[in-house]
Structures are given as structure tokens and as C-alpha cells.
Amino acid sequence: MKYYHKLIENNAAWAKEMVEQDAEFFAKREAKQTPHYLVIGCSDSRVPLELMTGALPGEMFVHRNIGNQVWETDLNVLSVVQFAVHVLDVEHVIVCGHSNCGALKAASGPSSNGLIDHWLADIRNVIRWHKNDLEACQDADTRLHKLSHLNVRQQVGVLSRMPIILDAWSRGKRPMLHGWVYDIGSGLIERVVEQVDSVEKAAILLPTN
Ligand code: CO
């Protein structure tokens, strides 16, 4: 119970501190949200999206799942993207992977993890498509780092071919797509894909082998 109570205590202290700094901090966010970003991140507890980017409440619309994946058949992520793009009109959609990702490690091994193996199927495809590149890596750490980049590129690529995004671009609208890999060991973001805001720019994201 002690860990649970800590959260509630922290929350009360945080709310008090925010109001001390700005008496209207919460009141001015109550009526609506106008976030600039949609971030699709991994569920990993070591990747605190708002904390690591200094984003305040109201700035970041967030979707998280295991392996920061974007599936065109996932009603959950589709709904999030549609709402963020068509209703909230976010300027940027960012897929954020991270170092030492358990999903990528599991997808690299045999299919013996139960239900989650279904969810890792797309990452296994990425591994298959880039078999040569990955096998050329000198050690397991380098391979995992490479795979984190490839997975982020794949997921941004799926976004770039999604009708929701294509429709927005065809009407001359945002968003701009980006891919990051967050390094848990240093706390720093590595920028993998940047500023994709057209079909032409998205061509670099197509699988090459
Ligand atoms: Co992860």
C-alpha cells in the first residue's frame, strides 16, 4: 500500500505547487485542450513522455502501447490519430521508441510469449524485412539499437500511408510526422525521422528489402 499512497500524496503536493506558481493553472485548462503534439509511445514505465520533454498538461495528446506500434487495423490507435488530426488539428505526430525495449527483444526471440506474440507480429516483419542489416550488426546491443530505429521508421511509415493523414495532407493541412528513439541510459532523445509532411517525403520510409 505504501507505494500507492505515495502517488496520492505526490498528486496533492503537485497540484498545490502548480497553483502556487499560477493560480489559474488548472482553471484555464478546464474548458478545452489545444495540444500541439500527438505522441505514440511505448508503454514502458521508463519512458515518461511529458516529463522528459517538459510538456505541460494540455500540450501533448498521448497514445501508448507495447512497442509504440501503429497498426492500420487497430481501432484504438486509428481513433486517437483521427481525433488528434481532424479534431485537435495537432501540428506534429511523433512516434517515440526507446532503447532496451522489451517488445523488440521479445520479437527478436522465439514465439513463446503467449498472447503478446500476436501483437509483436508486425515487429517480426520489420526484423524479416531488414534481416541482412540486423545480422550485420556486431553485437546484440547494436542490433537492438538498430531495430529500435527500424521499428520507429516502420511505424512512421504506416502513419504516412494512413488515409487519415493522406486526407489531411491532400487538403494542405498538417500534421508533420517524426520518429524518435529515447535513450533510457542518458535521458536523451535521438531524432530518427523528421519533418515528413508530404507523400514525397514519406517515400524514404518505404521498406527497402
Ligand atoms: Co518498449
PDB file of C-alpha atoms and ligand atoms in Angstrom:
ATOM      1  CA  MET A   1       0.000   0.000   0.000  1.00  0.00           C
ATOM      2  CA  LYS A   2       2.860   2.381   0.718  1.00  0.00           C
ATOM      3  CA  TYR A   3       3.634   2.855  -2.977  1.00  0.00           C
ATOM      4  CA  TYR A   4       0.020   3.559  -3.799  1.00  0.00           C
ATOM      5  CA  HIS A   5      -0.376   6.190  -1.074  1.00  0.00           C
ATOM      6  CA  LYS A   6       2.778   7.883  -2.295  1.00  0.00           C
ATOM      7  CA  LEU A   7       1.080   8.613  -5.616  1.00  0.00           C
ATOM      8  CA  ILE A   8      -1.859  10.353  -3.967  1.00  0.00           C
ATOM      9  CA  GLU A   9       0.416  12.364  -1.707  1.00  0.00           C
ATOM     10  CA  ASN A  10       2.566  13.378  -4.670  1.00  0.00           C
ATOM     11  CA  ASN A  11      -0.513  14.417  -6.579  1.00  0.00           C
ATOM     12  CA  ALA A  12      -1.721  16.704  -3.793  1.00  0.00           C
ATOM     13  CA  ALA A  13       1.741  18.283  -3.494  1.00  0.00           C
ATOM     14  CA  TRP A  14       1.992  18.765  -7.264  1.00  0.00           C
ATOM     15  CA  ALA A  15      -1.457  20.359  -7.580  1.00  0.00           C
ATOM     16  CA  LYS A  16      -0.609  22.718  -4.698  1.00  0.00           C
ATOM     17  CA  GLU A  17       2.723  23.683  -6.258  1.00  0.00           C
ATOM     18  CA  MET A  18       1.157  24.389  -9.654  1.00  0.00           C
ATOM     19  CA  VAL A  19      -1.490  26.645  -8.136  1.00  0.00           C
ATOM     20  CA  GLU A  20       1.145  28.459  -6.101  1.00  0.00           C
ATOM     21  CA  GLN A  21       3.032  29.216  -9.313  1.00  0.00           C
ATOM     22  CA  ASP A  22      -0.083  30.136 -11.257  1.00  0.00           C
ATOM     23  CA  ALA A  23      -3.443  30.428  -9.541  1.00  0.00           C
ATOM     24  CA  GLU A  24      -5.244  29.780 -12.857  1.00  0.00           C
ATOM     25  CA  PHE A  25      -3.061  26.817 -13.907  1.00  0.00           C
ATOM     26  CA  PHE A  26      -5.853  24.253 -13.764  1.00  0.00           C
ATOM     27  CA  ALA A  27      -8.800  26.596 -14.311  1.00  0.00           C
ATOM     28  CA  LYS A  28      -7.544  27.759 -17.708  1.00  0.00           C
ATOM     29  CA  ARG A  29      -7.206  24.175 -18.925  1.00  0.00           C
ATOM     30  CA  GLU A  30     -10.612  23.067 -17.816  1.00  0.00           C
ATOM     31  CA  ALA A  31     -12.753  24.017 -20.788  1.00  0.00           C
ATOM     32  CA  LYS A  32     -10.703  22.567 -23.657  1.00  0.00           C
ATOM     33  CA  GLN A  33      -7.403  21.171 -24.841  1.00  0.00           C
ATOM     34  CA  THR A  34      -5.296  22.534 -27.692  1.00  0.00           C
ATOM     35  CA  PRO A  35      -2.300  20.180 -27.869  1.00  0.00           C
ATOM     36  CA  HIS A  36       0.435  20.749 -30.445  1.00  0.00           C
ATOM     37  CA  TYR A  37       1.569  17.143 -30.478  1.00  0.00           C
ATOM     38  CA  LEU A  38       0.301  13.614 -30.697  1.00  0.00           C
ATOM     39  CA  VAL A  39       2.915  11.242 -29.315  1.00  0.00           C
ATOM     40  CA  ILE A  40       2.646   7.497 -29.824  1.00  0.00           C
ATOM     41  CA  GLY A  41       4.974   5.865 -27.338  1.00  0.00           C
ATOM     42  CA  CYS A  42       5.796   2.521 -25.769  1.00  0.00           C
ATOM     43  CA  SER A  43       4.034   1.566 -22.534  1.00  0.00           C
ATOM     44  CA  ASP A  44       7.441   1.125 -20.865  1.00  0.00           C
ATOM     45  CA  SER A  45       7.480   2.793 -17.431  1.00  0.00           C
ATOM     46  CA  ARG A  46      10.942   4.236 -18.062  1.00  0.00           C
ATOM     47  CA  VAL A  47       9.736   6.467 -20.886  1.00  0.00           C
ATOM     48  CA  PRO A  48       7.927   9.425 -19.265  1.00  0.00           C
ATOM     49  CA  LEU A  49       6.823  11.315 -22.371  1.00  0.00           C
ATOM     50  CA  GLU A  50       5.681  14.557 -20.735  1.00  0.00           C
ATOM     51  CA  LEU A  51       8.393  14.597 -18.090  1.00  0.00           C
ATOM     52  CA  MET A  52      11.286  14.030 -20.492  1.00  0.00           C
ATOM     53  CA  THR A  53      10.106  16.751 -22.885  1.00  0.00           C
ATOM     54  CA  GLY A  54       8.892  19.302 -20.348  1.00  0.00           C
ATOM     55  CA  ALA A  55       5.404  19.196 -21.846  1.00  0.00           C
ATOM     56  CA  LEU A  56       2.730  20.748 -19.655  1.00  0.00           C
ATOM     57  CA  PRO A  57      -0.827  19.453 -19.229  1.00  0.00           C
ATOM     58  CA  GLY A  58      -2.712  20.286 -22.409  1.00  0.00           C
ATOM     59  CA  GLU A  59       0.303  20.234 -24.733  1.00  0.00           C
ATOM     60  CA  MET A  60       0.607  16.569 -25.597  1.00  0.00           C
ATOM     61  CA  PHE A  61      -2.062  14.130 -26.760  1.00  0.00           C
ATOM     62  CA  VAL A  62      -0.741  10.660 -25.963  1.00  0.00           C
ATOM     63  CA  HIS A  63      -1.256   7.085 -27.088  1.00  0.00           C
ATOM     64  CA  ARG A  64       0.837   4.265 -25.708  1.00  0.00           C
ATOM     65  CA  ASN A  65       1.085   0.581 -26.433  1.00  0.00           C
ATOM     66  CA  ILE A  66       3.685  -2.153 -26.273  1.00  0.00           C
ATOM     67  CA  GLY A  67       6.357  -1.400 -28.852  1.00  0.00           C
ATOM     68  CA  ASN A  68       4.933   2.008 -29.913  1.00  0.00           C
ATOM     69  CA  GLN A  69       3.161   0.418 -32.848  1.00  0.00           C
ATOM     70  CA  VAL A  70       0.781   1.867 -35.412  1.00  0.00           C
ATOM     71  CA  TRP A  71      -1.484  -0.774 -36.881  1.00  0.00           C
ATOM     72  CA  GLU A  72      -3.976   0.144 -39.573  1.00  0.00           C
ATOM     73  CA  THR A  73      -6.331  -2.444 -38.087  1.00  0.00           C
ATOM     74  CA  ASP A  74      -6.108  -1.143 -34.516  1.00  0.00           C
ATOM     75  CA  LEU A  75      -9.304   0.780 -33.835  1.00  0.00           C
ATOM     76  CA  ASN A  76      -7.739   2.299 -30.742  1.00  0.00           C
ATOM     77  CA  VAL A  77      -4.767   3.936 -32.459  1.00  0.00           C
ATOM     78  CA  LEU A  78      -6.885   4.860 -35.508  1.00  0.00           C
ATOM     79  CA  SER A  79      -9.359   6.681 -33.263  1.00  0.00           C
ATOM     80  CA  VAL A  80      -6.553   8.507 -31.485  1.00  0.00           C
ATOM     81  CA  VAL A  81      -4.933   9.584 -34.765  1.00  0.00           C
ATOM     82  CA  GLN A  82      -8.242  10.630 -36.293  1.00  0.00           C
ATOM     83  CA  PHE A  83      -9.237  12.707 -33.282  1.00  0.00           C
ATOM     84  CA  ALA A  84      -5.789  14.272 -32.945  1.00  0.00           C
ATOM     85  CA  VAL A  85      -5.531  15.141 -36.648  1.00  0.00           C
ATOM     86  CA  HIS A  86      -9.096  16.029 -37.627  1.00  0.00           C
ATOM     87  CA  VAL A  87     -10.444  17.492 -34.416  1.00  0.00           C
ATOM     88  CA  LEU A  88      -7.480  18.736 -32.391  1.00  0.00           C
ATOM     89  CA  ASP A  89      -5.505  19.651 -35.544  1.00  0.00           C
ATOM     90  CA  VAL A  90      -2.152  18.771 -33.948  1.00  0.00           C
ATOM     91  CA  GLU A  91       0.917  20.178 -35.686  1.00  0.00           C
ATOM     92  CA  HIS A  92       3.130  17.156 -35.096  1.00  0.00           C
ATOM     93  CA  VAL A  93       2.685  13.408 -34.758  1.00  0.00           C
ATOM     94  CA  ILE A  94       5.666  11.746 -33.128  1.00  0.00           C
ATOM     95  CA  VAL A  95       6.342   8.032 -32.780  1.00  0.00           C
ATOM     96  CA  CYS A  96       8.659   7.555 -29.823  1.00  0.00           C
ATOM     97  CA  GLY A  97      10.541   4.291 -29.413  1.00  0.00           C
ATOM     98  CA  HIS A  98      13.238   3.724 -26.842  1.00  0.00           C
ATOM     99  CA  SER A  99      16.427   1.842 -26.040  1.00  0.00           C
ATOM    100  CA  ASN A 100      16.340  -1.593 -24.436  1.00  0.00           C
ATOM    101  CA  CYS A 101      12.695  -2.137 -25.432  1.00  0.00           C
ATOM    102  CA  GLY A 102      11.300  -5.417 -24.127  1.00  0.00           C
ATOM    103  CA  ALA A 103       8.916  -5.693 -27.079  1.00  0.00           C
ATOM    104  CA  LEU A 104      11.783  -5.566 -29.553  1.00  0.00           C
ATOM    105  CA  LYS A 105      13.762  -8.098 -27.535  1.00  0.00           C
ATOM    106  CA  ALA A 106      10.771 -10.454 -27.349  1.00  0.00           C
ATOM    107  CA  ALA A 107      10.093 -10.091 -31.084  1.00  0.00           C
ATOM    108  CA  SER A 108      13.726 -10.983 -31.766  1.00  0.00           C
ATOM    109  CA  GLY A 109      13.366 -14.312 -29.965  1.00  0.00           C
ATOM    110  CA  PRO A 110      11.141 -17.373 -30.442  1.00  0.00           C
ATOM    111  CA  SER A 111       7.330 -17.032 -30.385  1.00  0.00           C
ATOM    112  CA  SER A 112       6.718 -18.304 -26.884  1.00  0.00           C
ATOM    113  CA  ASN A 113       5.350 -15.317 -25.032  1.00  0.00           C
ATOM    114  CA  GLY A 114       1.655 -16.134 -25.266  1.00  0.00           C
ATOM    115  CA  LEU A 115      -0.946 -13.641 -26.455  1.00  0.00           C
ATOM    116  CA  ILE A 116       1.562 -10.849 -26.880  1.00  0.00           C
ATOM    117  CA  ASP A 117       3.198 -12.729 -29.776  1.00  0.00           C
ATOM    118  CA  HIS A 118       0.247 -11.645 -31.929  1.00  0.00           C
ATOM    119  CA  TRP A 119       0.924  -8.029 -31.018  1.00  0.00           C
ATOM    120  CA  LEU A 120       4.607  -8.455 -31.900  1.00  0.00           C
ATOM    121  CA  ALA A 121       3.865  -9.825 -35.379  1.00  0.00           C
ATOM    122  CA  ASP A 122       4.476  -6.519 -37.139  1.00  0.00           C
ATOM    123  CA  ILE A 123       7.823  -6.061 -35.394  1.00  0.00           C
ATOM    124  CA  ARG A 124       8.755  -9.570 -36.526  1.00  0.00           C
ATOM    125  CA  ASN A 125       8.004  -8.415 -40.070  1.00  0.00           C
ATOM    126  CA  VAL A 126      10.375  -5.481 -39.604  1.00  0.00           C
ATOM    127  CA  ILE A 127      13.030  -7.947 -38.449  1.00  0.00           C
ATOM    128  CA  ARG A 128      12.402 -10.138 -41.520  1.00  0.00           C
ATOM    129  CA  TRP A 129      12.493  -7.218 -43.954  1.00  0.00           C
ATOM    130  CA  HIS A 130      15.784  -5.961 -42.528  1.00  0.00           C
ATOM    131  CA  LYS A 131      17.355  -9.351 -41.793  1.00  0.00           C
ATOM    132  CA  ASN A 132      20.622  -8.553 -43.570  1.00  0.00           C
ATOM    133  CA  ASP A 133      21.122  -5.169 -41.900  1.00  0.00           C
ATOM    134  CA  LEU A 134      20.369  -6.598 -38.484  1.00  0.00           C
ATOM    135  CA  GLU A 135      22.569  -9.658 -38.917  1.00  0.00           C
ATOM    136  CA  ALA A 136      25.438  -7.389 -39.954  1.00  0.00           C
ATOM    137  CA  CYS A 137      25.427  -5.724 -36.512  1.00  0.00           C
ATOM    138  CA  GLN A 138      28.483  -6.597 -34.456  1.00  0.00           C
ATOM    139  CA  ASP A 139      26.704  -7.404 -31.201  1.00  0.00           C
ATOM    140  CA  ALA A 140      23.275  -7.762 -29.573  1.00  0.00           C
ATOM    141  CA  ASP A 141      23.216  -4.177 -28.231  1.00  0.00           C
ATOM    142  CA  THR A 142      23.986  -2.672 -31.627  1.00  0.00           C
ATOM    143  CA  ARG A 143      21.350  -4.903 -33.207  1.00  0.00           C
ATOM    144  CA  LEU A 144      18.705  -3.832 -30.698  1.00  0.00           C
ATOM    145  CA  HIS A 145      19.588  -0.180 -31.225  1.00  0.00           C
ATOM    146  CA  LYS A 146      19.308  -0.666 -34.993  1.00  0.00           C
ATOM    147  CA  LEU A 147      15.972  -2.424 -34.565  1.00  0.00           C
ATOM    148  CA  SER A 148      14.634   0.441 -32.424  1.00  0.00           C
ATOM    149  CA  HIS A 149      15.369   2.795 -35.333  1.00  0.00           C
ATOM    150  CA  LEU A 150      13.861   0.440 -37.919  1.00  0.00           C
ATOM    151  CA  ASN A 151      10.715  -0.063 -35.853  1.00  0.00           C
ATOM    152  CA  VAL A 152      10.172   3.681 -35.436  1.00  0.00           C
ATOM    153  CA  ARG A 153      10.698   4.211 -39.178  1.00  0.00           C
ATOM    154  CA  GLN A 154       8.201   1.430 -39.898  1.00  0.00           C
ATOM    155  CA  GLN A 155       5.553   2.921 -37.610  1.00  0.00           C
ATOM    156  CA  VAL A 156       6.008   6.444 -39.006  1.00  0.00           C
ATOM    157  CA  GLY A 157       5.774   4.836 -42.458  1.00  0.00           C
ATOM    158  CA  VAL A 158       2.414   3.264 -41.592  1.00  0.00           C
ATOM    159  CA  LEU A 159       1.183   6.660 -40.398  1.00  0.00           C
ATOM    160  CA  SER A 160       2.347   8.282 -43.620  1.00  0.00           C
ATOM    161  CA  ARG A 161       0.203   5.882 -45.678  1.00  0.00           C
ATOM    162  CA  MET A 162      -2.850   6.110 -43.439  1.00  0.00           C
ATOM    163  CA  PRO A 163      -5.936   7.634 -45.143  1.00  0.00           C
ATOM    164  CA  ILE A 164      -6.444   9.991 -42.153  1.00  0.00           C
ATOM    165  CA  ILE A 165      -3.006  11.522 -42.722  1.00  0.00           C
ATOM    166  CA  LEU A 166      -3.145  11.424 -46.531  1.00  0.00           C
ATOM    167  CA  ASP A 167      -6.513  13.160 -46.465  1.00  0.00           C
ATOM    168  CA  ALA A 168      -5.139  15.933 -44.233  1.00  0.00           C
ATOM    169  CA  TRP A 169      -2.079  16.414 -46.456  1.00  0.00           C
ATOM    170  CA  SER A 170      -4.209  16.462 -49.625  1.00  0.00           C
ATOM    171  CA  ARG A 171      -6.112  19.386 -48.137  1.00  0.00           C
ATOM    172  CA  GLY A 172      -2.820  21.193 -47.489  1.00  0.00           C
ATOM    173  CA  LYS A 173      -3.067  20.602 -43.776  1.00  0.00           C
ATOM    174  CA  ARG A 174      -0.702  19.386 -41.091  1.00  0.00           C
ATOM    175  CA  PRO A 175       0.489  17.211 -39.327  1.00  0.00           C
ATOM    176  CA  MET A 176       4.206  16.760 -39.720  1.00  0.00           C
ATOM    177  CA  LEU A 177       5.430  13.256 -38.817  1.00  0.00           C
ATOM    178  CA  HIS A 178       8.520  12.462 -36.767  1.00  0.00           C
ATOM    179  CA  GLY A 179      10.219   9.437 -35.227  1.00  0.00           C
ATOM    180  CA  TRP A 180      12.326   9.424 -32.079  1.00  0.00           C
ATOM    181  CA  VAL A 181      14.247   6.874 -30.060  1.00  0.00           C
ATOM    182  CA  TYR A 182      14.593   7.799 -26.384  1.00  0.00           C
ATOM    183  CA  ASP A 183      17.754   6.558 -24.708  1.00  0.00           C
ATOM    184  CA  ILE A 184      16.878   5.345 -21.213  1.00  0.00           C
ATOM    185  CA  GLY A 185      20.522   5.369 -20.144  1.00  0.00           C
ATOM    186  CA  SER A 186      21.125   9.051 -20.903  1.00  0.00           C
ATOM    187  CA  GLY A 187      17.602  10.507 -20.889  1.00  0.00           C
ATOM    188  CA  LEU A 188      18.181  11.956 -24.354  1.00  0.00           C
ATOM    189  CA  ILE A 189      16.067  11.755 -27.498  1.00  0.00           C
ATOM    190  CA  GLU A 190      17.620  10.627 -30.749  1.00  0.00           C
ATOM    191  CA  ARG A 191      15.856  12.002 -33.799  1.00  0.00           C
ATOM    192  CA  VAL A 192      15.393   9.213 -36.352  1.00  0.00           C
ATOM    193  CA  VAL A 193      12.815  10.603 -38.770  1.00  0.00           C
ATOM    194  CA  GLU A 194      11.973  14.260 -39.078  1.00  0.00           C
ATOM    195  CA  GLN A 195       9.543  16.580 -40.711  1.00  0.00           C
ATOM    196  CA  VAL A 196       7.655  14.251 -43.019  1.00  0.00           C
ATOM    197  CA  ASP A 197       4.676  16.233 -44.242  1.00  0.00           C
ATOM    198  CA  SER A 198       4.056  15.015 -47.792  1.00  0.00           C
ATOM    199  CA  VAL A 199       3.773  11.820 -49.840  1.00  0.00           C
ATOM    200  CA  GLU A 200       7.097  12.696 -51.488  1.00  0.00           C
ATOM    201  CA  LYS A 201       8.949  13.000 -48.189  1.00  0.00           C
ATOM    202  CA  ALA A 202       7.263   9.845 -46.906  1.00  0.00           C
ATOM    203  CA  ALA A 203       8.813   7.833 -49.763  1.00  0.00           C
ATOM    204  CA  ILE A 204      12.005   7.478 -47.665  1.00  0.00           C
ATOM    205  CA  LEU A 205      10.005   5.418 -45.185  1.00  0.00           C
ATOM    206  CA  LEU A 206       9.066   2.598 -47.549  1.00  0.00           C
ATOM    207  CA  PRO A 207      10.681  -0.745 -46.692  1.00  0.00           C
ATOM    208  CA  THR A 208      13.675  -1.284 -48.979  1.00  0.00           C
ATOM    209  CA  ASN A 209      14.201  -5.017 -48.711  1.00  0.00           C
TER     210      ASN A 209
HETATM  211 CO    CO B   1       9.264  -0.596 -25.182  1.00  0.00          CO
END
